[in-house]
Coordinates of C-alpha atoms and ligand atoms in Angstrom, one line a residue:
Chain U
M1 CA -18.9 40.0 -55.3
K2 CA -17.6 43.3 -56.7
P3 CA -14.1 44.2 -55.7
N4 CA -13.7 46.9 -53.0
Y5 CA -13.7 50.4 -54.3
E6 CA -10.9 52.9 -53.6
S7 CA -11.0 56.4 -55.0
P8 CA -8.6 56.7 -58.0
T9 CA -5.3 58.4 -57.2
I10 CA -2.2 59.4 -59.0
Q11 CA 1.1 60.2 -57.3
K12 CA 4.1 61.7 -58.9
L13 CA 7.3 59.8 -58.2
N14 CA 10.3 61.9 -57.4
A15 CA 13.2 59.6 -58.1
G16 CA 16.1 60.1 -55.7
M17 CA 14.6 63.1 -54.1
M18 CA 14.3 63.2 -50.3
N19 CA 10.7 63.2 -49.3
K20 CA 10.3 66.0 -46.9
F21 CA 7.5 64.3 -45.2
G22 CA 9.6 61.4 -44.2
S23 CA 8.8 57.8 -45.1
R24 CA 5.4 56.5 -44.6
T25 CA 4.8 55.1 -41.1
E26 CA 1.3 53.7 -41.4
Y27 CA 1.6 50.2 -42.8
T28 CA -1.2 48.6 -41.0
P29 CA -4.6 49.8 -40.0
V30 CA -5.4 50.1 -36.3
K31 CA -8.7 48.3 -35.8
F32 CA -8.4 47.4 -32.1
I33 CA -7.5 49.1 -28.9
D34 CA -6.7 46.6 -26.1
N35 CA -8.5 44.0 -28.2
V36 CA -11.7 46.0 -28.3
A37 CA -12.9 46.7 -31.9
I38 CA -12.7 50.4 -32.8
A39 CA -15.7 49.9 -35.1
D40 CA -17.8 48.7 -32.2
L41 CA -16.7 51.5 -29.9
M42 CA -17.7 54.1 -32.5
D43 CA -21.0 52.4 -33.3
Q44 CA -21.9 52.5 -29.7
Y45 CA -20.4 55.8 -28.4
G46 CA -20.3 57.9 -31.5
S47 CA -17.7 60.0 -33.3
P48 CA -15.4 61.6 -32.4
L49 CA -14.6 59.6 -29.3
F50 CA -11.8 59.7 -26.8
V51 CA -10.6 56.3 -25.6
I52 CA -8.4 55.7 -22.7
S53 CA -6.5 52.4 -22.0
E54 CA -6.4 51.7 -18.3
R55 CA -3.9 49.0 -19.0
T56 CA -1.5 51.4 -20.7
I57 CA -1.7 53.9 -17.9
R58 CA -0.8 51.3 -15.3
Q59 CA 2.0 49.8 -17.4
T60 CA 3.5 53.2 -18.1
Y61 CA 3.2 54.2 -14.4
Q62 CA 4.9 51.0 -13.3
K63 CA 7.7 51.5 -15.8
A64 CA 8.4 55.1 -14.6
L65 CA 8.2 54.0 -10.9
K66 CA 10.6 51.2 -11.5
A67 CA 13.1 53.4 -13.2
F68 CA 13.3 55.6 -10.1
R69 CA 12.8 53.0 -7.4
M70 CA 15.7 50.8 -8.6
R71 CA 18.0 53.8 -8.3
Y72 CA 16.7 55.6 -5.2
P73 CA 15.1 54.4 -2.0
K74 CA 12.3 57.0 -1.5
V75 CA 10.2 57.9 -4.5
Q76 CA 6.7 59.4 -4.7
F77 CA 4.7 60.4 -7.8
A78 CA 2.0 63.0 -7.5
W79 CA -0.5 63.0 -10.4
S80 CA -0.5 66.3 -12.2
Y81 CA -4.3 67.0 -12.4
K82 CA -4.1 69.6 -15.2
T83 CA -2.7 67.0 -17.5
N84 CA -5.9 64.9 -17.3
Y85 CA -8.3 65.4 -14.5
L86 CA -11.1 63.1 -15.5
N87 CA -11.9 61.4 -12.2
A88 CA -11.6 57.9 -13.6
V89 CA -8.1 58.7 -14.8
C90 CA -7.1 60.3 -11.5
Q91 CA -8.4 57.2 -9.6
V92 CA -6.2 54.9 -11.7
F93 CA -3.2 56.9 -10.6
H94 CA -4.3 57.2 -7.0
Q95 CA -4.8 53.4 -7.0
E96 CA -1.3 53.0 -8.2
G97 CA -0.1 55.1 -5.3
S98 CA 0.1 58.6 -6.7
W99 CA -0.6 61.7 -4.6
A100 CA -2.4 64.6 -6.2
E101 CA -0.7 67.7 -7.7
V102 CA -3.1 70.6 -8.2
V103 CA -2.8 74.2 -9.4
S104 CA -6.2 75.7 -8.6
G105 CA -9.0 75.6 -6.1
F106 CA -11.0 73.8 -8.7
E107 CA -8.4 71.0 -9.1
Y108 CA -8.0 70.9 -5.3
Q109 CA -11.7 70.2 -4.8
K110 CA -11.5 67.5 -7.4
A111 CA -8.7 65.8 -5.6
L112 CA -10.6 65.9 -2.3
R113 CA -13.7 64.5 -3.9
N114 CA -11.5 61.7 -5.4
G115 CA -10.8 60.8 -1.8
V116 CA -7.2 62.0 -1.7
P117 CA -6.3 62.8 1.9
G118 CA -5.5 66.5 2.3
N119 CA -1.9 65.8 3.4
L120 CA -1.2 64.0 0.2
I121 CA -2.3 66.9 -2.0
I122 CA 0.4 69.2 -3.4
F123 CA -0.9 72.7 -4.1
N124 CA 1.1 74.4 -6.8
G125 CA 0.6 77.4 -9.0
P126 CA 0.4 81.2 -8.8
D127 CA -3.3 81.3 -8.2
K128 CA -4.3 80.4 -4.7
S129 CA -7.0 82.5 -3.1
R130 CA -7.2 83.3 0.6
E131 CA -9.9 80.7 0.9
D132 CA -7.9 78.1 -1.0
L133 CA -4.9 78.7 1.3
I134 CA -7.1 78.4 4.5
M135 CA -8.5 75.2 3.2
A136 CA -5.0 73.8 2.4
V137 CA -3.7 74.8 5.8
E138 CA -6.6 73.1 7.5
N139 CA -6.2 69.9 5.4
R140 CA -2.4 69.8 6.1
S141 CA -1.7 70.0 2.4
L142 CA 1.6 70.8 1.0
I143 CA 1.5 74.4 -0.2
H144 CA 4.1 75.2 -2.8
I145 CA 4.6 79.0 -2.6
D146 CA 4.9 80.7 -5.9
H147 CA 5.6 84.4 -5.1
F148 CA 6.2 86.8 -2.2
D149 CA 2.6 88.0 -2.3
E150 CA 1.4 84.5 -1.6
L151 CA 4.0 84.1 1.1
F152 CA 2.8 87.3 2.8
M153 CA -0.8 86.4 2.5
L154 CA -0.1 83.0 4.1
I155 CA 1.8 84.7 6.9
E156 CA -1.2 86.9 7.5
I157 CA -3.6 84.0 7.5
M158 CA -1.5 82.1 10.0
E159 CA -1.4 85.1 12.4
E160 CA -5.0 84.5 13.1
R161 CA -4.7 80.8 13.8
E162 CA -3.6 78.9 16.8
D163 CA -2.2 75.4 17.1
V164 CA -1.7 74.8 13.5
K165 CA 1.3 75.1 11.2
A166 CA 1.2 75.5 7.4
R167 CA 3.3 72.8 5.6
V168 CA 5.1 74.7 2.8
A169 CA 7.7 74.4 0.1
I170 CA 8.8 77.1 -2.4
R171 CA 8.9 76.7 -6.1
V172 CA 12.4 77.4 -7.4
N173 CA 13.2 78.5 -10.9
M174 CA 16.7 78.4 -12.3
D175 CA 19.0 78.2 -15.3
T176 CA 19.4 74.6 -16.3
G177 CA 21.0 75.4 -19.7
V178 CA 17.7 75.0 -21.5
Y179 CA 16.1 78.0 -23.2
P180 CA 13.7 79.6 -22.9
Q181 CA 14.2 79.5 -19.2
W182 CA 11.0 79.2 -17.2
D183 CA 11.4 82.0 -14.7
R184 CA 7.8 83.2 -14.3
F185 CA 6.9 80.7 -11.7
G186 CA 8.5 80.6 -8.2
F187 CA 11.6 82.2 -6.8
N188 CA 14.8 82.5 -8.8
Y189 CA 17.8 80.5 -7.7
E190 CA 20.7 82.4 -9.3
N191 CA 19.7 85.9 -8.1
G192 CA 19.2 84.8 -4.5
Q193 CA 15.4 85.2 -4.4
A194 CA 14.8 81.6 -3.5
W195 CA 17.2 81.8 -0.6
N196 CA 15.5 85.0 0.6
A197 CA 12.1 83.3 0.5
I198 CA 13.6 80.4 2.6
V199 CA 15.0 82.8 5.1
K200 CA 11.7 84.5 5.4
I201 CA 10.0 81.2 6.0
I202 CA 12.6 80.1 8.6
A203 CA 11.6 83.2 10.6
Q204 CA 8.0 82.3 10.7
E205 CA 7.1 80.0 13.5
K206 CA 3.9 78.9 12.0
L207 CA 5.4 78.0 8.6
Q208 CA 7.1 74.7 8.3
L209 CA 9.4 74.2 5.3
E210 CA 8.9 70.7 4.3
G211 CA 10.5 70.6 0.9
L212 CA 11.7 72.3 -2.2
H213 CA 10.0 72.3 -5.6
C214 CA 10.9 73.0 -9.2
H215 CA 9.4 72.3 -12.6
I216 CA 12.0 73.3 -15.1
G217 CA 9.8 73.1 -18.2
T218 CA 7.9 70.6 -20.3
Y219 CA 8.9 68.1 -23.0
M220 CA 12.5 68.4 -21.9
L221 CA 14.6 66.8 -24.6
T222 CA 17.7 66.6 -22.4
A223 CA 17.9 64.6 -19.2
N224 CA 21.0 66.6 -18.2
A225 CA 18.8 69.6 -17.4
Y226 CA 17.4 67.6 -14.5
A227 CA 20.9 66.9 -13.2
V228 CA 21.6 70.6 -13.2
A229 CA 18.3 71.3 -11.5
A230 CA 18.8 68.5 -8.9
R231 CA 22.2 69.9 -8.0
K232 CA 20.8 73.4 -7.4
M233 CA 17.9 71.9 -5.3
C234 CA 20.5 70.0 -3.2
E235 CA 22.5 73.2 -2.7
L236 CA 19.5 74.9 -1.3
A237 CA 18.6 71.9 0.9
F238 CA 22.1 71.9 2.3
A239 CA 22.1 75.6 2.9
Y240 CA 18.9 75.2 4.8
A241 CA 20.3 72.4 6.9
N242 CA 23.4 74.4 7.7
T243 CA 21.4 77.4 8.8
T244 CA 18.7 75.6 10.8
G245 CA 20.1 72.2 11.7
K246 CA 16.9 70.7 10.1
H247 CA 16.5 68.9 6.9
V248 CA 13.9 69.4 4.3
K249 CA 11.8 66.2 3.9
Y250 CA 11.5 66.2 0.1
L251 CA 12.7 67.5 -3.2
D252 CA 10.0 67.7 -5.8
M253 CA 11.5 67.8 -9.3
G254 CA 8.1 68.6 -11.0
G255 CA 7.2 67.1 -14.4
G256 CA 8.4 67.7 -17.9
F257 CA 9.5 64.3 -19.2
C258 CA 8.7 63.8 -22.9
S259 CA 6.0 61.6 -24.3
A260 CA 6.7 59.9 -27.6
N261 CA 4.9 62.5 -29.6
T262 CA 6.7 64.3 -32.4
L263 CA 7.1 68.0 -32.0
K264 CA 6.0 70.2 -34.9
G265 CA 9.0 71.2 -37.0
S266 CA 11.0 68.1 -36.0
Y267 CA 12.2 65.9 -38.8
L268 CA 12.8 63.1 -36.4
Q269 CA 10.1 60.9 -34.9
G270 CA 9.6 61.8 -31.2
S271 CA 10.1 58.2 -30.1
D272 CA 13.6 58.1 -31.7
I273 CA 15.0 61.1 -29.9
I274 CA 13.4 61.5 -26.5
P275 CA 15.1 60.4 -23.3
T276 CA 13.7 57.4 -21.5
F277 CA 12.4 57.2 -17.9
D278 CA 15.7 55.5 -17.1
D279 CA 17.7 58.5 -18.6
Y280 CA 15.8 61.0 -16.5
A281 CA 15.9 58.8 -13.4
E282 CA 19.7 58.3 -13.8
A283 CA 20.3 62.1 -14.1
I284 CA 18.2 63.0 -11.1
T285 CA 19.1 60.2 -8.7
T286 CA 22.8 60.1 -9.3
T287 CA 23.0 63.8 -8.6
I288 CA 21.1 63.6 -5.3
L289 CA 22.9 60.4 -4.2
Q290 CA 26.3 61.8 -4.9
F291 CA 25.6 65.2 -3.2
G292 CA 26.5 64.0 0.3
F293 CA 23.3 63.5 2.2
R294 CA 23.6 61.0 5.1
P295 CA 21.6 57.9 4.1
D296 CA 19.0 58.5 6.8
E297 CA 18.7 62.1 5.7
L298 CA 18.1 61.5 2.0
P299 CA 15.1 63.5 1.0
L300 CA 11.9 61.9 -0.5
L301 CA 12.0 62.4 -4.2
I302 CA 8.7 63.6 -5.6
L303 CA 7.8 63.6 -9.3
E304 CA 4.9 65.4 -10.9
T305 CA 5.2 63.7 -14.2
G306 CA 2.2 64.5 -16.5
R307 CA 2.3 63.9 -20.2
A308 CA 4.8 61.1 -20.2
L309 CA 2.5 59.0 -18.0
I310 CA -0.8 59.5 -19.9
D311 CA -0.2 60.5 -23.5
E312 CA 0.2 57.0 -24.8
A313 CA -2.9 55.8 -23.1
G314 CA -5.2 58.2 -24.9
Y315 CA -6.7 57.8 -28.4
L316 CA -9.0 60.0 -30.4
L317 CA -11.2 58.2 -32.9
G318 CA -12.8 60.2 -35.7
T319 CA -14.6 60.0 -39.0
V320 CA -13.9 61.4 -42.5
L321 CA -16.6 63.9 -43.4
A322 CA -15.4 64.8 -46.8
T323 CA -12.4 64.7 -49.1
K324 CA -11.6 67.6 -51.5
R325 CA -9.0 69.0 -53.8
L326 CA -7.4 72.3 -52.9
A327 CA -6.8 75.0 -55.6
D328 CA -3.2 74.0 -55.9
G329 CA -4.0 70.4 -56.5
R330 CA -3.3 69.2 -52.9
R331 CA -5.6 66.7 -51.3
A332 CA -7.6 67.8 -48.3
T333 CA -9.4 65.5 -45.9
V334 CA -12.1 66.9 -43.5
L335 CA -12.4 65.0 -40.2
D336 CA -14.9 65.4 -37.4
I337 CA -11.9 66.0 -35.1
G338 CA -11.3 69.7 -34.6
I339 CA -8.6 71.6 -32.8
N340 CA -11.2 72.5 -30.2
I341 CA -11.0 69.0 -28.8
M342 CA -7.4 68.4 -29.9
F343 CA -5.4 71.3 -28.4
T344 CA -2.1 69.5 -28.7
S345 CA -2.2 69.6 -32.5
F346 CA -0.7 73.1 -32.0
W347 CA 2.5 71.5 -30.6
Y348 CA 2.6 68.0 -32.1
N349 CA 2.4 66.2 -35.4
H350 CA 0.2 63.5 -34.0
R351 CA 0.3 60.1 -35.6
V352 CA -2.9 59.3 -37.4
S353 CA -3.8 55.8 -38.6
P354 CA -6.7 54.6 -40.7
A355 CA -9.0 52.2 -38.8
Q356 CA -9.9 50.0 -41.8
D357 CA -8.0 48.1 -44.5
F358 CA -6.3 50.0 -47.3
T359 CA -4.2 49.4 -50.3
Q360 CA -0.5 50.4 -50.6
H361 CA -1.4 53.6 -52.4
V362 CA -0.9 56.8 -50.6
E363 CA -1.4 60.5 -51.0
E364 CA -0.2 63.6 -49.3
T365 CA -3.1 65.3 -47.6
T366 CA -4.0 68.0 -45.1
L367 CA -6.2 66.8 -42.3
Y368 CA -8.7 69.5 -41.5
G369 CA -11.2 69.6 -38.6
P370 CA -14.9 70.3 -38.9
L371 CA -14.9 73.9 -37.6
C372 CA -15.7 76.7 -39.9
M373 CA -12.4 78.3 -39.1
N374 CA -9.3 78.6 -41.2
I375 CA -7.0 77.5 -38.4
D376 CA -8.7 74.2 -37.9
A377 CA -6.1 71.8 -39.2
I378 CA -4.8 68.9 -37.2
R379 CA -2.1 67.9 -39.6
E380 CA -0.8 70.3 -42.3
S381 CA 0.7 67.6 -44.3
V382 CA 0.7 63.9 -43.8
I383 CA 1.1 60.9 -46.1
M384 CA -2.1 58.8 -45.8
P385 CA -3.7 55.9 -47.6
I386 CA -6.6 56.9 -49.7
L387 CA -9.4 57.9 -47.4
K388 CA -13.1 58.5 -48.3
K389 CA -16.2 59.8 -46.6
D390 CA -17.2 57.7 -43.6
D391 CA -13.8 56.1 -43.2
R392 CA -12.5 56.1 -39.7
V393 CA -9.2 57.2 -38.2
V394 CA -7.3 56.9 -35.0
V395 CA -5.2 59.7 -33.6
H396 CA -2.5 58.4 -31.2
E397 CA -1.1 59.7 -28.0
V398 CA -3.6 62.3 -27.1
G399 CA -4.0 61.4 -23.4
A400 CA -2.3 64.5 -22.0
Y401 CA -3.8 68.0 -21.9
N402 CA -6.6 67.4 -24.5
M403 CA -9.3 66.3 -22.1
T404 CA -8.6 69.3 -19.9
Q405 CA -7.8 72.1 -22.4
W406 CA -10.6 71.1 -24.9
M407 CA -13.0 73.8 -25.7
Q408 CA -16.7 73.9 -26.3
F409 CA -16.5 75.8 -29.5
I410 CA -18.8 75.4 -32.4
T411 CA -19.3 71.7 -31.6
M412 CA -19.7 70.0 -28.2
R413 CA -17.3 67.8 -26.4
P414 CA -17.6 64.1 -27.2
N415 CA -17.9 61.0 -25.0
V416 CA -14.8 59.6 -23.3
V417 CA -14.6 55.9 -22.6
M418 CA -12.0 53.8 -20.7
I419 CA -11.2 50.3 -21.5
D420 CA -10.4 48.5 -18.2
T421 CA -7.7 45.9 -17.8
K422 CA -10.2 43.1 -18.4
G423 CA -11.3 44.7 -21.7
E424 CA -14.6 46.1 -20.4
V425 CA -15.6 49.5 -21.8
H426 CA -16.8 52.2 -19.4
L427 CA -18.2 55.6 -20.3
I428 CA -16.2 58.0 -18.1
R429 CA -17.4 61.3 -19.4
K430 CA -20.7 61.8 -21.2
Q431 CA -20.8 63.8 -24.4
E432 CA -22.2 67.3 -23.9
T433 CA -25.7 68.2 -25.1
V434 CA -27.2 71.5 -26.0
N435 CA -28.5 71.7 -22.4
T436 CA -25.0 71.3 -20.9
I437 CA -24.2 74.6 -22.5
V438 CA -27.4 76.6 -22.4
D439 CA -28.2 75.7 -18.8
C440 CA -25.4 78.0 -17.7
E441 CA -26.9 80.9 -19.7
V442 CA -29.3 83.5 -18.4
V443 CA -31.4 85.6 -20.8
P444 CA -32.6 88.9 -19.2
E445 CA -36.4 89.2 -19.1
H446 CA -36.6 91.9 -21.7
L447 CA -34.8 89.8 -24.2
K448 CA -37.1 86.8 -23.9
Chain Q
M1 CA -10.6 63.4 -73.3
K2 CA -7.6 61.3 -74.6
V3 CA -4.4 60.0 -73.1
R4 CA -1.5 61.7 -74.7
K5 CA 0.6 59.8 -77.3
N6 CA 3.6 57.9 -76.1
I7 CA 2.5 57.7 -72.5
A8 CA 3.3 54.2 -71.1
I9 CA 0.9 52.7 -68.6
S10 CA 1.8 49.4 -67.0
E11 CA -0.7 47.0 -65.6
N12 CA 0.4 47.5 -62.0
G13 CA -0.1 51.3 -62.2
F14 CA 3.3 52.7 -63.2
I15 CA 3.1 55.5 -65.7
F16 CA 5.9 57.1 -67.7
N17 CA 5.8 60.2 -69.7
P18 CA 8.8 60.2 -72.1
L19 CA 8.2 63.8 -73.1
T20 CA 8.8 65.2 -69.6
G21 CA 10.6 62.3 -68.0
D22 CA 8.1 62.2 -65.2
S23 CA 6.9 59.0 -63.7
F24 CA 3.8 58.4 -61.6
S25 CA 2.0 55.6 -59.8
V26 CA -1.7 55.1 -59.8
N27 CA -3.9 52.7 -57.9
E28 CA -6.1 50.0 -59.3
T29 CA -9.1 52.3 -59.9
G30 CA -6.7 54.7 -61.6
V31 CA -5.5 52.0 -63.9
F32 CA -9.1 51.0 -64.7
I33 CA -10.0 54.6 -65.7
L34 CA -6.8 55.1 -67.7
Q35 CA -7.4 52.0 -69.7
K36 CA -10.9 53.2 -70.6
L37 CA -9.4 56.5 -71.6
K38 CA -6.9 54.7 -73.8
E39 CA -9.8 52.9 -75.4
E40 CA -11.2 56.4 -76.0
E41 CA -14.4 55.8 -74.1
T42 CA -16.6 58.8 -73.3
I43 CA -16.8 60.1 -69.7
E44 CA -20.3 58.9 -69.4
A45 CA -19.3 55.4 -70.5
I46 CA -16.4 55.4 -68.0
L47 CA -18.8 56.4 -65.2
Q48 CA -21.1 53.6 -66.1
S49 CA -18.3 51.0 -66.2
L50 CA -16.9 52.2 -62.9
M51 CA -20.3 51.6 -61.3
D52 CA -20.6 48.2 -63.1
E53 CA -17.2 47.2 -61.8
Y54 CA -17.4 48.4 -58.2
E55 CA -19.9 48.9 -55.4
L56 CA -20.4 52.6 -55.9
D57 CA -23.0 55.3 -55.9
T58 CA -23.3 57.9 -58.7
Y59 CA -22.3 60.9 -56.6
T60 CA -19.0 59.4 -55.5
A61 CA -18.2 58.0 -58.9
E62 CA -18.8 61.4 -60.5
K63 CA -16.9 63.3 -57.9
D64 CA -13.9 60.9 -57.9
L65 CA -13.7 60.7 -61.7
N66 CA -13.8 64.5 -62.1
D67 CA -11.1 64.8 -59.5
F68 CA -8.9 62.2 -61.1
L69 CA -9.3 63.7 -64.6
S70 CA -8.3 67.1 -63.3
M71 CA -5.1 65.6 -61.8
L72 CA -4.3 63.8 -65.0
K73 CA -4.7 67.1 -66.8
S74 CA -2.6 69.0 -64.4
Y75 CA 0.2 66.4 -64.9
Q76 CA -0.3 66.8 -68.7
L77 CA -1.1 63.1 -69.2
I78 CA -4.4 63.7 -71.1
T79 CA -5.7 66.3 -73.6
N80 CA -9.1 67.7 -74.0
D81 CA -9.7 66.6 -77.6
Ligands
PLP501 C1 4.0 72.4 -11.5 C2 3.8 71.4 -12.6 N1 4.1 70.1 -12.3 C3 3.9 69.2 -13.2 C4 3.4 69.5 -14.5 C5 3.3 68.3 -15.5 O1 4.2 68.6 -16.6 P1 4.4 67.5 -17.7 O2 3.1 67.1 -18.3 O3 5.4 68.2 -18.7 O4 5.1 66.3 -17.1 C6 3.2 70.8 -14.8 C7 2.7 71.2 -16.2 O5 2.9 72.2 -16.7 C8 3.4 71.8 -13.8 O6 3.1 73.1 -14.1

């Protein structure tokens, strides 16, 4: 038999010079996900292909839950739908005990259809229509009010209704020492807006303040910001108790925990610098426990963790379409994975592994997508083994935000499969066809 | 197409250019091609021996060889005559 062919390469050695791309990380090919052969998956379901590991979701969820439960008696996760609202994914979280956290009428409907009882749906976000609010009131959902216009609309809606109260919370924004400060959502703590909103709610007989909500940012690299946030939430809860004699039932600390991805521009690998679930849990629970609630009055702690619970469970498999040499001599590799299905390549330097054997030789390359658009690059510079046409790659940690923010642009969205805990593969979202797209279009008679 | 004088090529793919002080590493296929160049084989002959040696189609062989030669040239390891 002839030896395996690898394209010839030459690499200049820079003795003693720091390699600005860091050392190579891919020493082994990734040929299996949860013991299922990647080659088989791609042969059956095509390329590109999203793969979700149910086992990883459940393990990650249990790890996060444990970090909080061992420190605090009452903990509840609410699955952040926007992070990944494929029904199969949501159902895994609901089976594990998660409520639903939604930010639009569309997401709300999805949660209902997934069988989530209305009273276990948290309705966040600045965009709730009159109809959305009426639906949420009737279903006894938790309405997290974002601005005064929403508060007034809700008051108006409730004026026409008998025998029913709206269960509400306010979203609070605040200075946690992390910049930029997220102040566009909710009511500000420092300038007294949040307290004004609470006072307004107290005066409304048909509004019942059940809790307080914040979401201080996303990919928060410091756990201490949560300690600051938790303290301010407790201050508000105490002020409310002192004024009304009643206690809020819950504090919802939102999402924002990091996943192990590496942010663009960071020289350090994400997994080396991010806080752990234990770090976040310690910061939040210590603050609440030490604040001085009576044990029977401790609020339920709600978390809307998104990316940190799902990123690792998601993989994107793709194929090399071509390799070329750029004008300045750099290598370029064209993949069938474009930024239209990998939105997070704007934020992260995703880890990419070859899915077949390779030698120890490596090259610096840019990984381009298939779109005929200059911005379509998923890694500007990465050290990879020698890749050739038809080789396959695995992009890691793509479970969060990609399967919701993907776009039908130039190409169509691919299949998504889930590997269950027994190793069975299930198609959970079918790839789009030309019909998926054109069925929504209408051509006027005179243009037919 | 000739490898410049004095350029040292080891069997495991280490190359040293004493003129510039630069060193390089090439993979197995690279060593194979460089050896043929040292033996002053023509491009056509190298193409043929690549295809004899490996499981390889003409298009890939041609594309890869041209690419590799252009890199060797840009690193001043080969000359045109
Ligand atoms: C209100 C709210 N909760 C939770 C999340 C989930 O955030 P993350 O994925 O950073 O955990 C978001 C995301 O932006 C959000 O807006």
